[in-house]
Amino acid sequence: MDDLIMVGYNFYLYRMQGIKIPIYAPLAGHYIIVGGSGSGKSTSILYWLYKAKKNVSDLYIADFKASREFEGISEHYAEFDACYELIKLYYKAFLTTPEGGNGKIRILLIDEIAGLLTYYSISKEGKQKADEIRQMMSSILMLGRSRKCFLWLSMQRYTASIFPASSGSADNFHVSVGLGKLTVDGRKGLFAGEHFEGEDELQFGQGKGIILIDGQPLRGIIIPKVSKKKLLELLQK
């Protein structure tokens, strides 16, 4: 059975009844988190890493906009243009990983992936890099589970242009999270137009939103905060 990590609490039950019911998701899965600036994407990811790190053998972090939120967590860390080479490095590890992954879990976290692809798409040479990144991500999404290699993506707005329209890559995410107020198209792209009872009564804000876990119903979620300092202390033990 896949290892489970606690990704947050049921927001509806917490908001309406004051009951903290944990929500668990498989660590062995592809994650996507979407939310505007200040919605709590980075703190949410830090919390998930805090819960998951003891079970993750390799973590690669592409921090395109150099937010520094994840600096120091992994030796495989890159900013700006260096993100391209880091993604290629992870992809090489993915290609050489046998079926079953030798029991190890590898994660590639790309923060602000939409911004990274837009940046590269400005020039002809950059566009080739953007297309190459899309292809690498598509391969990881479709074949990664059997090798225990997973993709975690973070972005401010969800857009289908991140992947080739015919690839079906976006359907391979096992955990989708939307924080704060999402656009109509963004919400539809993440959750296929699904709704849950009581959703209209909730006021979403920082660290609060909607989660869809493969094989489970759509729910509201509230994600606790954990400081990077606390995560680093855990890594040093």
PDB file of C-alpha atoms in Angstrom:
ATOM      1  CA  MET A   1       0.000   0.000   0.000  1.00  0.00           C
ATOM      2  CA  ASP A   2       1.229   3.478  -0.811  1.00  0.00           C
ATOM      3  CA  ASP A   3       2.479   5.540   2.121  1.00  0.00           C
ATOM      4  CA  LEU A   4      -0.048   8.178   3.117  1.00  0.00           C
ATOM      5  CA  ILE A   5       0.726  11.670   4.361  1.00  0.00           C
ATOM      6  CA  MET A   6      -1.592  14.097   6.081  1.00  0.00           C
ATOM      7  CA  VAL A   7      -2.113  17.001   3.679  1.00  0.00           C
ATOM      8  CA  GLY A   8      -4.518  19.032   5.828  1.00  0.00           C
ATOM      9  CA  TYR A   9      -7.893  19.039   7.559  1.00  0.00           C
ATOM     10  CA  ASN A  10     -11.441  18.883   6.234  1.00  0.00           C
ATOM     11  CA  PHE A  11     -12.236  22.597   5.962  1.00  0.00           C
ATOM     12  CA  TYR A  12     -16.010  22.255   6.020  1.00  0.00           C
ATOM     13  CA  LEU A  13     -16.094  20.247   9.247  1.00  0.00           C
ATOM     14  CA  TYR A  14     -13.502  22.501  10.879  1.00  0.00           C
ATOM     15  CA  ARG A  15     -15.252  25.710   9.829  1.00  0.00           C
ATOM     16  CA  MET A  16     -18.793  24.596  10.634  1.00  0.00           C
ATOM     17  CA  GLN A  17     -18.318  22.249  13.586  1.00  0.00           C
ATOM     18  CA  GLY A  18     -14.834  22.936  14.906  1.00  0.00           C
ATOM     19  CA  ILE A  19     -13.799  19.318  14.278  1.00  0.00           C
ATOM     20  CA  LYS A  20     -10.317  18.575  12.951  1.00  0.00           C
ATOM     21  CA  ILE A  21     -10.655  15.594  10.616  1.00  0.00           C
ATOM     22  CA  PRO A  22      -7.356  14.864   8.815  1.00  0.00           C
ATOM     23  CA  ILE A  23      -7.213  14.398   5.059  1.00  0.00           C
ATOM     24  CA  TYR A  24      -4.661  11.876   3.847  1.00  0.00           C
ATOM     25  CA  ALA A  25      -3.225  11.508   0.361  1.00  0.00           C
ATOM     26  CA  PRO A  26      -0.775   9.041  -1.178  1.00  0.00           C
ATOM     27  CA  LEU A  27       2.791  10.263  -1.114  1.00  0.00           C
ATOM     28  CA  ALA A  28       3.372   8.158  -4.217  1.00  0.00           C
ATOM     29  CA  GLY A  29       1.543  10.514  -6.540  1.00  0.00           C
ATOM     30  CA  HIS A  30       1.787  13.604  -8.726  1.00  0.00           C
ATOM     31  CA  TYR A  31       0.656  16.841  -7.030  1.00  0.00           C
ATOM     32  CA  ILE A  32      -0.509  20.162  -8.468  1.00  0.00           C
ATOM     33  CA  ILE A  33      -1.312  23.239  -6.377  1.00  0.00           C
ATOM     34  CA  VAL A  34      -2.780  26.466  -7.755  1.00  0.00           C
ATOM     35  CA  GLY A  35      -3.415  29.791  -6.038  1.00  0.00           C
ATOM     36  CA  GLY A  36      -2.756  33.479  -6.363  1.00  0.00           C
ATOM     37  CA  SER A  37      -0.023  35.405  -4.596  1.00  0.00           C
ATOM     38  CA  GLY A  38      -0.486  35.139  -0.831  1.00  0.00           C
ATOM     39  CA  SER A  39      -2.817  32.138  -1.033  1.00  0.00           C
ATOM     40  CA  GLY A  40      -0.419  29.907   0.898  1.00  0.00           C
ATOM     41  CA  LYS A  41       1.046  27.681  -1.838  1.00  0.00           C
ATOM     42  CA  SER A  42       4.589  27.731  -0.488  1.00  0.00           C
ATOM     43  CA  THR A  43       3.602  27.187   3.149  1.00  0.00           C
ATOM     44  CA  SER A  44       1.333  24.339   2.069  1.00  0.00           C
ATOM     45  CA  ILE A  45       4.171  22.645   0.175  1.00  0.00           C
ATOM     46  CA  LEU A  46       6.494  23.119   3.152  1.00  0.00           C
ATOM     47  CA  TYR A  47       3.915  21.380   5.332  1.00  0.00           C
ATOM     48  CA  TRP A  48       3.627  18.449   2.912  1.00  0.00           C
ATOM     49  CA  LEU A  49       7.402  18.129   2.750  1.00  0.00           C
ATOM     50  CA  TYR A  50       7.533  18.192   6.539  1.00  0.00           C
ATOM     51  CA  LYS A  51       5.087  15.293   6.627  1.00  0.00           C
ATOM     52  CA  ALA A  52       6.741  13.393   3.778  1.00  0.00           C
ATOM     53  CA  LYS A  53      10.469  14.032   3.976  1.00  0.00           C
ATOM     54  CA  LYS A  54      11.428  10.912   5.918  1.00  0.00           C
ATOM     55  CA  ASN A  55       9.978   8.821   3.066  1.00  0.00           C
ATOM     56  CA  VAL A  56      11.525  10.809   0.178  1.00  0.00           C
ATOM     57  CA  SER A  57      14.972   9.712  -0.942  1.00  0.00           C
ATOM     58  CA  ASP A  58      15.601  12.464  -3.503  1.00  0.00           C
ATOM     59  CA  LEU A  59      14.060  15.920  -3.762  1.00  0.00           C
ATOM     60  CA  TYR A  60      14.787  18.266  -6.667  1.00  0.00           C
ATOM     61  CA  ILE A  61      13.549  21.864  -6.384  1.00  0.00           C
ATOM     62  CA  ALA A  62      13.295  24.270  -9.325  1.00  0.00           C
ATOM     63  CA  ASP A  63      12.551  27.682  -7.771  1.00  0.00           C
ATOM     64  CA  PHE A  64      12.241  29.743 -10.953  1.00  0.00           C
ATOM     65  CA  LYS A  65      11.342  33.092  -9.358  1.00  0.00           C
ATOM     66  CA  ALA A  66      13.908  32.653  -6.567  1.00  0.00           C
ATOM     67  CA  SER A  67      11.373  32.977  -3.777  1.00  0.00           C
ATOM     68  CA  ARG A  68      13.961  31.261  -1.537  1.00  0.00           C
ATOM     69  CA  GLU A  69      11.091  29.587   0.332  1.00  0.00           C
ATOM     70  CA  PHE A  70      12.659  26.181  -0.389  1.00  0.00           C
ATOM     71  CA  GLU A  71      16.348  27.086  -0.317  1.00  0.00           C
ATOM     72  CA  GLY A  72      18.455  24.810   1.868  1.00  0.00           C
ATOM     73  CA  ILE A  73      15.952  21.949   1.919  1.00  0.00           C
ATOM     74  CA  SER A  74      17.722  19.945  -0.771  1.00  0.00           C
ATOM     75  CA  GLU A  75      21.148  19.891  -2.386  1.00  0.00           C
ATOM     76  CA  HIS A  76      19.331  19.660  -5.727  1.00  0.00           C
ATOM     77  CA  TYR A  77      18.139  23.278  -5.896  1.00  0.00           C
ATOM     78  CA  ALA A  78      18.136  25.799  -8.735  1.00  0.00           C
ATOM     79  CA  GLU A  79      16.809  29.265  -9.562  1.00  0.00           C
ATOM     80  CA  PHE A  80      16.109  31.204 -12.779  1.00  0.00           C
ATOM     81  CA  ASP A  81      17.833  29.747 -15.896  1.00  0.00           C
ATOM     82  CA  ALA A  82      19.498  26.993 -13.862  1.00  0.00           C
ATOM     83  CA  CYS A  83      16.062  25.362 -13.438  1.00  0.00           C
ATOM     84  CA  TYR A  84      16.292  23.933 -16.951  1.00  0.00           C
ATOM     85  CA  GLU A  85      19.447  21.955 -16.186  1.00  0.00           C
ATOM     86  CA  LEU A  86      18.025  20.780 -12.868  1.00  0.00           C
ATOM     87  CA  ILE A  87      14.885  19.459 -14.568  1.00  0.00           C
ATOM     88  CA  LYS A  88      17.072  17.640 -17.111  1.00  0.00           C
ATOM     89  CA  LEU A  89      19.124  16.178 -14.241  1.00  0.00           C
ATOM     90  CA  TYR A  90      15.970  14.819 -12.604  1.00  0.00           C
ATOM     91  CA  TYR A  91      14.725  13.487 -15.930  1.00  0.00           C
ATOM     92  CA  LYS A  92      17.987  11.605 -16.430  1.00  0.00           C
ATOM     93  CA  ALA A  93      17.538  10.016 -12.987  1.00  0.00           C
ATOM     94  CA  PHE A  94      13.950   9.163 -13.949  1.00  0.00           C
ATOM     95  CA  LEU A  95      15.027   7.467 -17.198  1.00  0.00           C
ATOM     96  CA  THR A  96      17.631   5.336 -15.427  1.00  0.00           C
ATOM     97  CA  THR A  97      15.301   4.299 -12.586  1.00  0.00           C
ATOM     98  CA  PRO A  98      14.010   0.722 -12.972  1.00  0.00           C
ATOM     99  CA  GLU A  99      10.413  -0.376 -12.508  1.00  0.00           C
ATOM    100  CA  GLY A 100       9.602  -0.290  -8.794  1.00  0.00           C
ATOM    101  CA  GLY A 101      12.087   2.501  -8.170  1.00  0.00           C
ATOM    102  CA  ASN A 102      14.229   0.358  -5.840  1.00  0.00           C
ATOM    103  CA  GLY A 103      11.860   1.350  -3.045  1.00  0.00           C
ATOM    104  CA  LYS A 104      12.899   4.994  -3.280  1.00  0.00           C
ATOM    105  CA  ILE A 105      10.639   7.995  -3.897  1.00  0.00           C
ATOM    106  CA  ARG A 106      11.956  10.857  -6.004  1.00  0.00           C
ATOM    107  CA  ILE A 107      10.127  14.188  -6.273  1.00  0.00           C
ATOM    108  CA  LEU A 108      10.670  17.065  -8.687  1.00  0.00           C
ATOM    109  CA  LEU A 109       9.091  20.264  -7.344  1.00  0.00           C
ATOM    110  CA  ILE A 110       8.759  23.066  -9.897  1.00  0.00           C
ATOM    111  CA  ASP A 111       7.588  26.295  -8.306  1.00  0.00           C
ATOM    112  CA  GLU A 112       5.786  28.742 -10.639  1.00  0.00           C
ATOM    113  CA  ILE A 113       5.957  26.402 -13.622  1.00  0.00           C
ATOM    114  CA  ALA A 114       3.738  28.656 -15.758  1.00  0.00           C
ATOM    115  CA  GLY A 115       6.143  31.570 -15.266  1.00  0.00           C
ATOM    116  CA  LEU A 116       9.097  29.371 -16.176  1.00  0.00           C
ATOM    117  CA  LEU A 117       7.513  28.224 -19.441  1.00  0.00           C
ATOM    118  CA  THR A 118       6.414  31.761 -20.341  1.00  0.00           C
ATOM    119  CA  TYR A 119       9.935  33.049 -19.722  1.00  0.00           C
ATOM    120  CA  TYR A 120      11.479  30.481 -22.058  1.00  0.00           C
ATOM    121  CA  SER A 121       8.831  30.964 -24.743  1.00  0.00           C
ATOM    122  CA  ILE A 122       9.943  34.536 -25.458  1.00  0.00           C
ATOM    123  CA  SER A 123      12.790  33.506 -27.772  1.00  0.00           C
ATOM    124  CA  LYS A 124      13.139  30.779 -30.393  1.00  0.00           C
ATOM    125  CA  GLU A 125      15.901  29.040 -28.453  1.00  0.00           C
ATOM    126  CA  GLY A 126      13.919  29.386 -25.236  1.00  0.00           C
ATOM    127  CA  LYS A 127      10.804  27.977 -26.885  1.00  0.00           C
ATOM    128  CA  GLN A 128      12.719  24.801 -27.668  1.00  0.00           C
ATOM    129  CA  LYS A 129      13.645  24.526 -23.995  1.00  0.00           C
ATOM    130  CA  ALA A 130      10.009  25.123 -22.973  1.00  0.00           C
ATOM    131  CA  ASP A 131       8.823  22.372 -25.321  1.00  0.00           C
ATOM    132  CA  GLU A 132      11.503  20.050 -23.990  1.00  0.00           C
ATOM    133  CA  ILE A 133      10.402  20.735 -20.399  1.00  0.00           C
ATOM    134  CA  ARG A 134       6.788  20.013 -21.361  1.00  0.00           C
ATOM    135  CA  GLN A 135       7.821  16.725 -22.934  1.00  0.00           C
ATOM    136  CA  MET A 136       9.879  15.698 -19.911  1.00  0.00           C
ATOM    137  CA  MET A 137       7.002  16.524 -17.559  1.00  0.00           C
ATOM    138  CA  SER A 138       4.536  14.594 -19.725  1.00  0.00           C
ATOM    139  CA  SER A 139       6.756  11.495 -19.630  1.00  0.00           C
ATOM    140  CA  ILE A 140       7.140  11.717 -15.856  1.00  0.00           C
ATOM    141  CA  LEU A 141       3.393  12.132 -15.376  1.00  0.00           C
ATOM    142  CA  MET A 142       2.548   9.135 -17.526  1.00  0.00           C
ATOM    143  CA  LEU A 143       5.313   6.730 -16.481  1.00  0.00           C
ATOM    144  CA  GLY A 144       6.566   8.062 -13.153  1.00  0.00           C
ATOM    145  CA  ARG A 145       4.358   6.081 -10.805  1.00  0.00           C
ATOM    146  CA  SER A 146       5.833   2.728 -11.816  1.00  0.00           C
ATOM    147  CA  ARG A 147       9.313   4.120 -11.077  1.00  0.00           C
ATOM    148  CA  LYS A 148       8.285   6.090  -7.972  1.00  0.00           C
ATOM    149  CA  CYS A 149       9.308   9.342  -9.624  1.00  0.00           C
ATOM    150  CA  PHE A 150       6.783  12.129  -9.093  1.00  0.00           C
ATOM    151  CA  LEU A 151       6.098  15.684 -10.188  1.00  0.00           C
ATOM    152  CA  TRP A 152       4.886  18.454  -7.872  1.00  0.00           C
ATOM    153  CA  LEU A 153       3.822  21.632  -9.683  1.00  0.00           C
ATOM    154  CA  SER A 154       2.941  25.016  -8.209  1.00  0.00           C
ATOM    155  CA  MET A 155       1.465  27.958 -10.113  1.00  0.00           C
ATOM    156  CA  GLN A 156      -0.643  31.088  -9.655  1.00  0.00           C
ATOM    157  CA  ARG A 157      -3.172  30.262 -12.375  1.00  0.00           C
ATOM    158  CA  TYR A 158      -3.958  26.936 -13.959  1.00  0.00           C
ATOM    159  CA  THR A 159      -3.704  26.872 -17.728  1.00  0.00           C
ATOM    160  CA  ALA A 160      -4.005  23.938 -20.103  1.00  0.00           C
ATOM    161  CA  SER A 161      -1.122  25.365 -22.179  1.00  0.00           C
ATOM    162  CA  ILE A 162       1.350  23.917 -19.682  1.00  0.00           C
ATOM    163  CA  PHE A 163       0.988  20.564 -21.438  1.00  0.00           C
ATOM    164  CA  PRO A 164       0.380  19.631 -25.079  1.00  0.00           C
ATOM    165  CA  ALA A 165      -3.381  19.668 -25.674  1.00  0.00           C
ATOM    166  CA  SER A 166      -3.489  16.064 -26.915  1.00  0.00           C
ATOM    167  CA  SER A 167      -1.151  14.548 -24.331  1.00  0.00           C
ATOM    168  CA  GLY A 168      -3.693  13.964 -21.573  1.00  0.00           C
ATOM    169  CA  SER A 169      -0.931  14.735 -19.083  1.00  0.00           C
ATOM    170  CA  ALA A 170      -3.110  16.886 -16.831  1.00  0.00           C
ATOM    171  CA  ASP A 171      -5.313  13.846 -16.167  1.00  0.00           C
ATOM    172  CA  ASN A 172      -2.419  12.062 -14.454  1.00  0.00           C
ATOM    173  CA  PHE A 173      -2.285  14.188 -11.305  1.00  0.00           C
ATOM    174  CA  HIS A 174      -3.243  12.193  -8.224  1.00  0.00           C
ATOM    175  CA  VAL A 175      -3.703  15.226  -5.944  1.00  0.00           C
ATOM    176  CA  SER A 176      -5.044  18.596  -7.146  1.00  0.00           C
ATOM    177  CA  VAL A 177      -5.354  21.577  -4.796  1.00  0.00           C
ATOM    178  CA  GLY A 178      -6.779  25.031  -5.456  1.00  0.00           C
ATOM    179  CA  LEU A 179      -6.250  27.713  -2.816  1.00  0.00           C
ATOM    180  CA  GLY A 180      -8.164  30.966  -2.421  1.00  0.00           C
ATOM    181  CA  LYS A 181     -10.400  32.247  -5.189  1.00  0.00           C
ATOM    182  CA  LEU A 182      -9.850  30.433  -8.477  1.00  0.00           C
ATOM    183  CA  THR A 183     -10.833  31.568 -11.957  1.00  0.00           C
ATOM    184  CA  VAL A 184     -13.787  29.754 -13.512  1.00  0.00           C
ATOM    185  CA  ASP A 185     -11.580  28.137 -16.169  1.00  0.00           C
ATOM    186  CA  GLY A 186      -8.881  27.291 -13.641  1.00  0.00           C
ATOM    187  CA  ARG A 187     -11.340  25.607 -11.322  1.00  0.00           C
ATOM    188  CA  LYS A 188     -12.878  23.645 -14.174  1.00  0.00           C
ATOM    189  CA  GLY A 189      -9.465  22.531 -15.387  1.00  0.00           C
ATOM    190  CA  LEU A 190      -8.456  21.286 -11.941  1.00  0.00           C
ATOM    191  CA  PHE A 191     -11.697  19.743 -10.778  1.00  0.00           C
ATOM    192  CA  ALA A 192     -13.667  19.060 -13.986  1.00  0.00           C
ATOM    193  CA  GLY A 193     -16.558  21.220 -12.810  1.00  0.00           C
ATOM    194  CA  GLU A 194     -17.235  19.117  -9.684  1.00  0.00           C
ATOM    195  CA  HIS A 195     -18.742  20.689  -6.559  1.00  0.00           C
ATOM    196  CA  PHE A 196     -19.341  19.458  -3.032  1.00  0.00           C
ATOM    197  CA  GLU A 197     -22.132  20.046  -0.559  1.00  0.00           C
ATOM    198  CA  GLY A 198     -21.557  23.121   1.588  1.00  0.00           C
ATOM    199  CA  GLU A 199     -18.943  24.628  -0.728  1.00  0.00           C
ATOM    200  CA  ASP A 200     -20.912  27.851  -1.210  1.00  0.00           C
ATOM    201  CA  GLU A 201     -20.911  28.428   2.553  1.00  0.00           C
ATOM    202  CA  LEU A 202     -17.132  28.487   2.850  1.00  0.00           C
ATOM    203  CA  GLN A 203     -14.897  31.538   2.567  1.00  0.00           C
ATOM    204  CA  PHE A 204     -11.558  30.457   1.158  1.00  0.00           C
ATOM    205  CA  GLY A 205      -8.367  32.308   2.062  1.00  0.00           C
ATOM    206  CA  GLN A 206      -4.711  31.671   2.847  1.00  0.00           C
ATOM    207  CA  GLY A 207      -4.087  27.947   3.225  1.00  0.00           C
ATOM    208  CA  LYS A 208      -7.756  27.214   2.590  1.00  0.00           C
ATOM    209  CA  GLY A 209      -9.241  25.804  -0.584  1.00  0.00           C
ATOM    210  CA  ILE A 210     -10.358  22.697  -2.431  1.00  0.00           C
ATOM    211  CA  ILE A 211      -8.683  19.326  -2.838  1.00  0.00           C
ATOM    212  CA  LEU A 212      -9.336  16.436  -5.194  1.00  0.00           C
ATOM    213  CA  ILE A 213      -7.519  13.179  -4.451  1.00  0.00           C
ATOM    214  CA  ASP A 214      -7.688  10.403  -7.006  1.00  0.00           C
ATOM    215  CA  GLY A 215     -10.529   8.052  -6.089  1.00  0.00           C
ATOM    216  CA  GLN A 216     -11.945  10.353  -3.390  1.00  0.00           C
ATOM    217  CA  PRO A 217     -14.678  13.011  -3.398  1.00  0.00           C
ATOM    218  CA  LEU A 218     -13.977  16.721  -3.792  1.00  0.00           C
ATOM    219  CA  ARG A 219     -13.556  18.446  -0.403  1.00  0.00           C
ATOM    220  CA  GLY A 220     -12.638  21.711   1.225  1.00  0.00           C
ATOM    221  CA  ILE A 221      -9.221  21.695   2.886  1.00  0.00           C
ATOM    222  CA  ILE A 222      -7.352  23.815   5.411  1.00  0.00           C
ATOM    223  CA  ILE A 223      -3.595  23.296   5.409  1.00  0.00           C
ATOM    224  CA  PRO A 224      -1.594  23.976   8.593  1.00  0.00           C
ATOM    225  CA  LYS A 225       1.571  26.059   8.539  1.00  0.00           C
ATOM    226  CA  VAL A 226       5.035  24.818   9.328  1.00  0.00           C
ATOM    227  CA  SER A 227       8.135  26.990   9.218  1.00  0.00           C
ATOM    228  CA  LYS A 228      11.076  26.166   7.002  1.00  0.00           C
ATOM    229  CA  LYS A 229      13.199  26.278  10.157  1.00  0.00           C
ATOM    230  CA  LYS A 230      11.191  23.409  11.637  1.00  0.00           C
ATOM    231  CA  LEU A 231      11.542  21.419   8.415  1.00  0.00           C
ATOM    232  CA  LEU A 232      15.303  21.975   8.379  1.00  0.00           C
ATOM    233  CA  GLU A 233      15.509  20.823  12.004  1.00  0.00           C
ATOM    234  CA  LEU A 234      13.724  17.620  10.993  1.00  0.00           C
ATOM    235  CA  LEU A 235      16.187  17.030   8.146  1.00  0.00           C
ATOM    236  CA  GLN A 236      19.150  17.344  10.525  1.00  0.00           C
ATOM    237  CA  LYS A 237      17.921  14.594  12.839  1.00  0.00           C
TER     238      LYS A 237
END
